[in-house]
CSV table of C-alpha atoms in Angstrom, one decimal:
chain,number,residue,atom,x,y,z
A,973,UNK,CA,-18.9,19.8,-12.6
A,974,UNK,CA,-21.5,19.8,-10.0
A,975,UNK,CA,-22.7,17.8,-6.9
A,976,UNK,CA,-25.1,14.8,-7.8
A,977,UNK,CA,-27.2,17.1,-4.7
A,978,UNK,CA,-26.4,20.7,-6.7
A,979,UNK,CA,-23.9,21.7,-4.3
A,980,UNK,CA,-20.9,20.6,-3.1
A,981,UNK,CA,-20.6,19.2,0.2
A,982,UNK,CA,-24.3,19.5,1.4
A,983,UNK,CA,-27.1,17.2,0.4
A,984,UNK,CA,-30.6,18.0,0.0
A,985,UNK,CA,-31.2,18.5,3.7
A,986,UNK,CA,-28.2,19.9,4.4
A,987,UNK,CA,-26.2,16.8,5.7
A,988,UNK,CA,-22.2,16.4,5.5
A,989,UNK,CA,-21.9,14.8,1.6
A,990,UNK,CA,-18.4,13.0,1.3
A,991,UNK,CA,-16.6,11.8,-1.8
A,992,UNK,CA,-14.4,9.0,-1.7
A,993,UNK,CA,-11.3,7.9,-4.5
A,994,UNK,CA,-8.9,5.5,-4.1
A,995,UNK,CA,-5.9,5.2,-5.5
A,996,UNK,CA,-3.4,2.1,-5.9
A,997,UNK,CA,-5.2,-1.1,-6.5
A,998,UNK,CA,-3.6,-2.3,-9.5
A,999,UNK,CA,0.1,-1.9,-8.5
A,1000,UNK,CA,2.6,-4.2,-7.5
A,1001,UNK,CA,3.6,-2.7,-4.6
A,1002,UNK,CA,3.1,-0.2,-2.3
A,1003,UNK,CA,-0.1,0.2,0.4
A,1004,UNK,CA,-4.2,1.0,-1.2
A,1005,UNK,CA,-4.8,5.0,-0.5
A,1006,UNK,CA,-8.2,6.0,-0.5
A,1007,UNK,CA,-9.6,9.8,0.4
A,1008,UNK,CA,-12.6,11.3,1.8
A,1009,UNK,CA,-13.4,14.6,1.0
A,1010,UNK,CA,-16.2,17.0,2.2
A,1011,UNK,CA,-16.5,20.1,-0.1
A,1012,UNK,CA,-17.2,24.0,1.5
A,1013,UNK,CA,-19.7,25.7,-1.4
A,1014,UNK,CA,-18.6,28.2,0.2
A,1015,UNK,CA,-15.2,27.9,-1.0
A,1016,UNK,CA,-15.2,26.9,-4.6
A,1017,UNK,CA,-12.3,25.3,-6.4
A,1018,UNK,CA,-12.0,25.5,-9.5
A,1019,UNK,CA,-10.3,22.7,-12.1
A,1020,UNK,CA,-11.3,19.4,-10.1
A,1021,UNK,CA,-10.9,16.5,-12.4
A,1022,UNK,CA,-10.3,12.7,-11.9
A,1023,UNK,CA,-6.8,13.1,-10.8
A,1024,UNK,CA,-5.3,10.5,-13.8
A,1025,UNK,CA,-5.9,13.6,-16.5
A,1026,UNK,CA,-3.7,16.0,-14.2
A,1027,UNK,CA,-0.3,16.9,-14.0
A,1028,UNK,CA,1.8,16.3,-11.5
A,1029,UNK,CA,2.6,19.4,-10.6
A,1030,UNK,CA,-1.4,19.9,-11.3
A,1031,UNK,CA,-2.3,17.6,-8.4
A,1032,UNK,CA,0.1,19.4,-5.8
A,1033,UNK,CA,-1.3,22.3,-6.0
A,1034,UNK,CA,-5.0,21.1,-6.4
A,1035,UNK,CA,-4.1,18.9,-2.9
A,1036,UNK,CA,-3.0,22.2,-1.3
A,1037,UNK,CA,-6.1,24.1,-2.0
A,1038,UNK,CA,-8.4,20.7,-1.4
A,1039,UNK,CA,-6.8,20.6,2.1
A,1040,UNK,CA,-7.0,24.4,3.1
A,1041,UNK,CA,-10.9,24.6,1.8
A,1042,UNK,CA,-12.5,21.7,2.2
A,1043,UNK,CA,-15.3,21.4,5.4
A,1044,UNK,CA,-13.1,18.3,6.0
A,1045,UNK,CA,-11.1,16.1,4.6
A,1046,UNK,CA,-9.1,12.5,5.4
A,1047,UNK,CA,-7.0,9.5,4.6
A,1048,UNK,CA,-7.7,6.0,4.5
A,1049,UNK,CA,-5.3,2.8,3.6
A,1050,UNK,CA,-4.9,-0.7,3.5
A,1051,UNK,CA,-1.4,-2.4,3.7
A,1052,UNK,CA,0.4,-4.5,1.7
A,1053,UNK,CA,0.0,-7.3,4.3
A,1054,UNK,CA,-3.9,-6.7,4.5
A,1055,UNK,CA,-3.5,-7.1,0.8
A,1056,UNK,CA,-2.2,-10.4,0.6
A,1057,UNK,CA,-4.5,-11.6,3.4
A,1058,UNK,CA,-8.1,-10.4,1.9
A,1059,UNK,CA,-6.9,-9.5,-1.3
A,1060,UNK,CA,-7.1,-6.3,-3.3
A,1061,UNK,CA,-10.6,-5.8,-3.6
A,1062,UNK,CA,-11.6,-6.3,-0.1
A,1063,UNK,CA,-8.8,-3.6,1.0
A,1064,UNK,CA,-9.6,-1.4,-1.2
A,1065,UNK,CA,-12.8,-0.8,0.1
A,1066,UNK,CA,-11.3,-0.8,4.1
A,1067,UNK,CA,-9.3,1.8,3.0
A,1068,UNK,CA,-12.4,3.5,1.8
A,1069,UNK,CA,-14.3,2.9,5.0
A,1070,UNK,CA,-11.2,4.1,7.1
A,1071,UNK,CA,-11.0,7.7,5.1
A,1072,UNK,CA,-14.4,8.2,5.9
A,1073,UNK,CA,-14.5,7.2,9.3
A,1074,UNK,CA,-11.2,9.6,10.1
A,1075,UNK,CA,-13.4,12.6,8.7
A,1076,UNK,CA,-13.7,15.1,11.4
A,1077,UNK,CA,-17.4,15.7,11.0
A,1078,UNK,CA,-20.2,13.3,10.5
A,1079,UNK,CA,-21.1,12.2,7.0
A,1080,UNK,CA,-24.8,11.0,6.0
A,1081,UNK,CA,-24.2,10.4,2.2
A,1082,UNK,CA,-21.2,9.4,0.7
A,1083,UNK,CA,-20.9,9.3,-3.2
A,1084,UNK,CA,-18.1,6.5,-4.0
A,1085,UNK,CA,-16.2,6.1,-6.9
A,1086,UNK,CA,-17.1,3.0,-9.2
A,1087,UNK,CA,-19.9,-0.1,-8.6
A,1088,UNK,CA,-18.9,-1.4,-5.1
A,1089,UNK,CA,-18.6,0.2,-1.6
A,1090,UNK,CA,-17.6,-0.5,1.7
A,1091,UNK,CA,-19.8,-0.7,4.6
A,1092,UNK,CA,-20.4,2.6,6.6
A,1093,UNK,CA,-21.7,2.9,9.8
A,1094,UNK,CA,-24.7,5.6,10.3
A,1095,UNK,CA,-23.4,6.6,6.5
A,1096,UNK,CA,-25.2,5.4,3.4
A,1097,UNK,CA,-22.6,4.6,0.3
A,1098,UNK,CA,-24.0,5.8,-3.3
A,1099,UNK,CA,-21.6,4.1,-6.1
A,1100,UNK,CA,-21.1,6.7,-9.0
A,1101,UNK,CA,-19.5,4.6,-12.2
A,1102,UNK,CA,-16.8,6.8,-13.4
A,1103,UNK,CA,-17.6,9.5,-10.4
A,1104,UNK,CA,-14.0,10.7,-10.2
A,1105,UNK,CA,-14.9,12.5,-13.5
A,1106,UNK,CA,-18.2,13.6,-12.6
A,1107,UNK,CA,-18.3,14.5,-8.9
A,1108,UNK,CA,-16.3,17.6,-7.9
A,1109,UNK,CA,-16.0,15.3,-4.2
A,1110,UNK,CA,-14.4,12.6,-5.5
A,1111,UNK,CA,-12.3,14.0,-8.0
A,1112,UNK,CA,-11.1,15.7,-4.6
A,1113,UNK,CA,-10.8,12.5,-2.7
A,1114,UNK,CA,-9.2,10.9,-5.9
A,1115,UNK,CA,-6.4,14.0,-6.1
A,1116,UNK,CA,-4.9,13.9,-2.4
A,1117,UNK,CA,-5.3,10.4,-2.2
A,1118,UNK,CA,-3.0,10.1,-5.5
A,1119,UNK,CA,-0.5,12.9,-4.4
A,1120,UNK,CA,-0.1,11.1,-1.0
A,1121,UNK,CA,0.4,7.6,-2.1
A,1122,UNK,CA,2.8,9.2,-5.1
A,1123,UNK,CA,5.1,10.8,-2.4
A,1124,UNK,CA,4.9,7.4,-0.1
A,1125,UNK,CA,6.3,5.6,-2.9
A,1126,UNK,CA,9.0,8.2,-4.1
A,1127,UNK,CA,10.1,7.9,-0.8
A,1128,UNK,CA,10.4,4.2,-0.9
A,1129,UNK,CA,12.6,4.5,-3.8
A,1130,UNK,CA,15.3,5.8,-2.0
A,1131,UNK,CA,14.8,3.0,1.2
A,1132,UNK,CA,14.8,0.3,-1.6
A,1133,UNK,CA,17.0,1.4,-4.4
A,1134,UNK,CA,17.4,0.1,-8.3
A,1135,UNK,CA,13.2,-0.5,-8.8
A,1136,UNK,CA,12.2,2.7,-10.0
A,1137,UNK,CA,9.3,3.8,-7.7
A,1138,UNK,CA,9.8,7.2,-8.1
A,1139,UNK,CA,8.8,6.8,-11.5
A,1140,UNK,CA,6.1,4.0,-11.6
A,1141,UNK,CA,5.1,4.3,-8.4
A,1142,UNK,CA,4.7,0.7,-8.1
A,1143,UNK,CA,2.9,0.0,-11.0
A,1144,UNK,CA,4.0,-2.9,-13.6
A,1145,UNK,CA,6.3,-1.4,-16.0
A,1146,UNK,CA,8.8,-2.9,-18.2
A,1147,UNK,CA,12.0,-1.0,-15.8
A,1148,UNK,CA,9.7,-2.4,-12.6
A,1149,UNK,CA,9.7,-6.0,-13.6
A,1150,UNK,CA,13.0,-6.2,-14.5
A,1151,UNK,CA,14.0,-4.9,-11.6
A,1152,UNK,CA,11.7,-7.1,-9.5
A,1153,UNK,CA,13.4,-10.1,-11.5
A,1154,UNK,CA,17.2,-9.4,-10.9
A,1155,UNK,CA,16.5,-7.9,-7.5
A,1156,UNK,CA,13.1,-10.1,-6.0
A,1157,UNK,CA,10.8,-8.3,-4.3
A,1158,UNK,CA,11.1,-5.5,-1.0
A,1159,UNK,CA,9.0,-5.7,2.0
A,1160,UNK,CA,6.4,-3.3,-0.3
A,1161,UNK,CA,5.8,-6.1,-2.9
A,1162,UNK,CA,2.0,-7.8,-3.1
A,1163,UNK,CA,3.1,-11.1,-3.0
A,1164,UNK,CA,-0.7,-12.1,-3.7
A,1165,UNK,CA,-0.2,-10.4,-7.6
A,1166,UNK,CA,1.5,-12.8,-10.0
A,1167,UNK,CA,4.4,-11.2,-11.2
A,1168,UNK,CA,5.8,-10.6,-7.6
A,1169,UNK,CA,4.8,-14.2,-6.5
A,1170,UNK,CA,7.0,-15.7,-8.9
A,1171,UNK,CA,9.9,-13.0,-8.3
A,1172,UNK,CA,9.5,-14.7,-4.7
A,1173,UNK,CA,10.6,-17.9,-5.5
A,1174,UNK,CA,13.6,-16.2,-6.3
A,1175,UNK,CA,16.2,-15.2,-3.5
A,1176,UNK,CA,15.2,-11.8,-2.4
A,1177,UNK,CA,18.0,-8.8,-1.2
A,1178,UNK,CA,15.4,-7.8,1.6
């Protein structure tokens, strides 16, 4: 996999390119994640992929290397309150703008994943269908965004007990909406999304 530009991390007049991934828009619960992630050709890494067709075990250790090589890289995210306020889709793409704007160098281009972008100041937004499979950046951004958000929500599991997040990681499985039905929904819960909104008619144990 190459750069739409040829190389990784520099465009065709050898400006900052940034890829950008987010992770956790259809879930229940739990915050949006994006990443931003400028490549060093210099420092090639090999087996970047869209993050969904690796391992777990795969994705740590691709975040490790992504984080020690890359000319920069960042986090973005929307909460579960911004969620509910200007719903999913808008949030998804503030947590894009806010991974890019906490990059520690200044980005000209960046290549986003799918048909819609944020806003960037002094930054123009290319969309890239399916771009987490065909941009080495944003299969990047997609990978540490994925392993951080995983790890926020195995975290939860142990602060809110009997849902499952470690496993689902907040997604709408069979175990999570049983749960969410005997137990109503935690403070992590997109009470905007259907399933939880009618779990919150229900007494909740938080």
């Amino acid at each position: 996999m190459r750069d739409l530009f040829g190389e990784p991390g520099v465009g065709a007049n050898g400006v900052d390119v940034a890829g950008v991934d987010e992770v956790g828009r259809g879930p229940l619960a739990g915050p949006v994640v994006a990443g931003a992630v400028i490549l060093d050709p210099r420092r090639r890494i090999k087996g970047l992929k869209d993050s969904k067709e690796l391992k777990p075990d795969q994705r740590e250790l691709l975040a490790a290397v992504i984080r020690e090589r890359a000319m920069a890289w960042a986090l973005g995210r929307a909460e579960v309150v911004e969620i509910d306020r200007i719903n999913i889709l808008r949030a998804t793409l503030v947590a894009m703008r806010r991974a890019v704007d906490a990059l520690a160098a200044e980005v000209r281009v960046a290549y986003i994943d799918g048909n819609m972008a944020p806003a960037i100041d002094g930054c123009a937004a290319v969309t890239v269908i399916g771009g987490d499979a065909k941009v080495p950046a944003i299969s990047a951004a997609s990978i540490i965004a994925k392993v951080a958000r995983d790890a926020e929500m195995v975290a939860a599991a142990e602060q809110f007990p009997g849902y499952g997040f470690e496993s689902h990681k907040g997604y709408a499985t069979a175990v999570h909406l049983a749960a969410l039905k005997r137990l109503g929904p935690t403070p992590l819960h997109r009470r905007s999304f259907a399933p939880v909104g009618d779990a919150h008619r229900q007494p909740a144990l938080f």
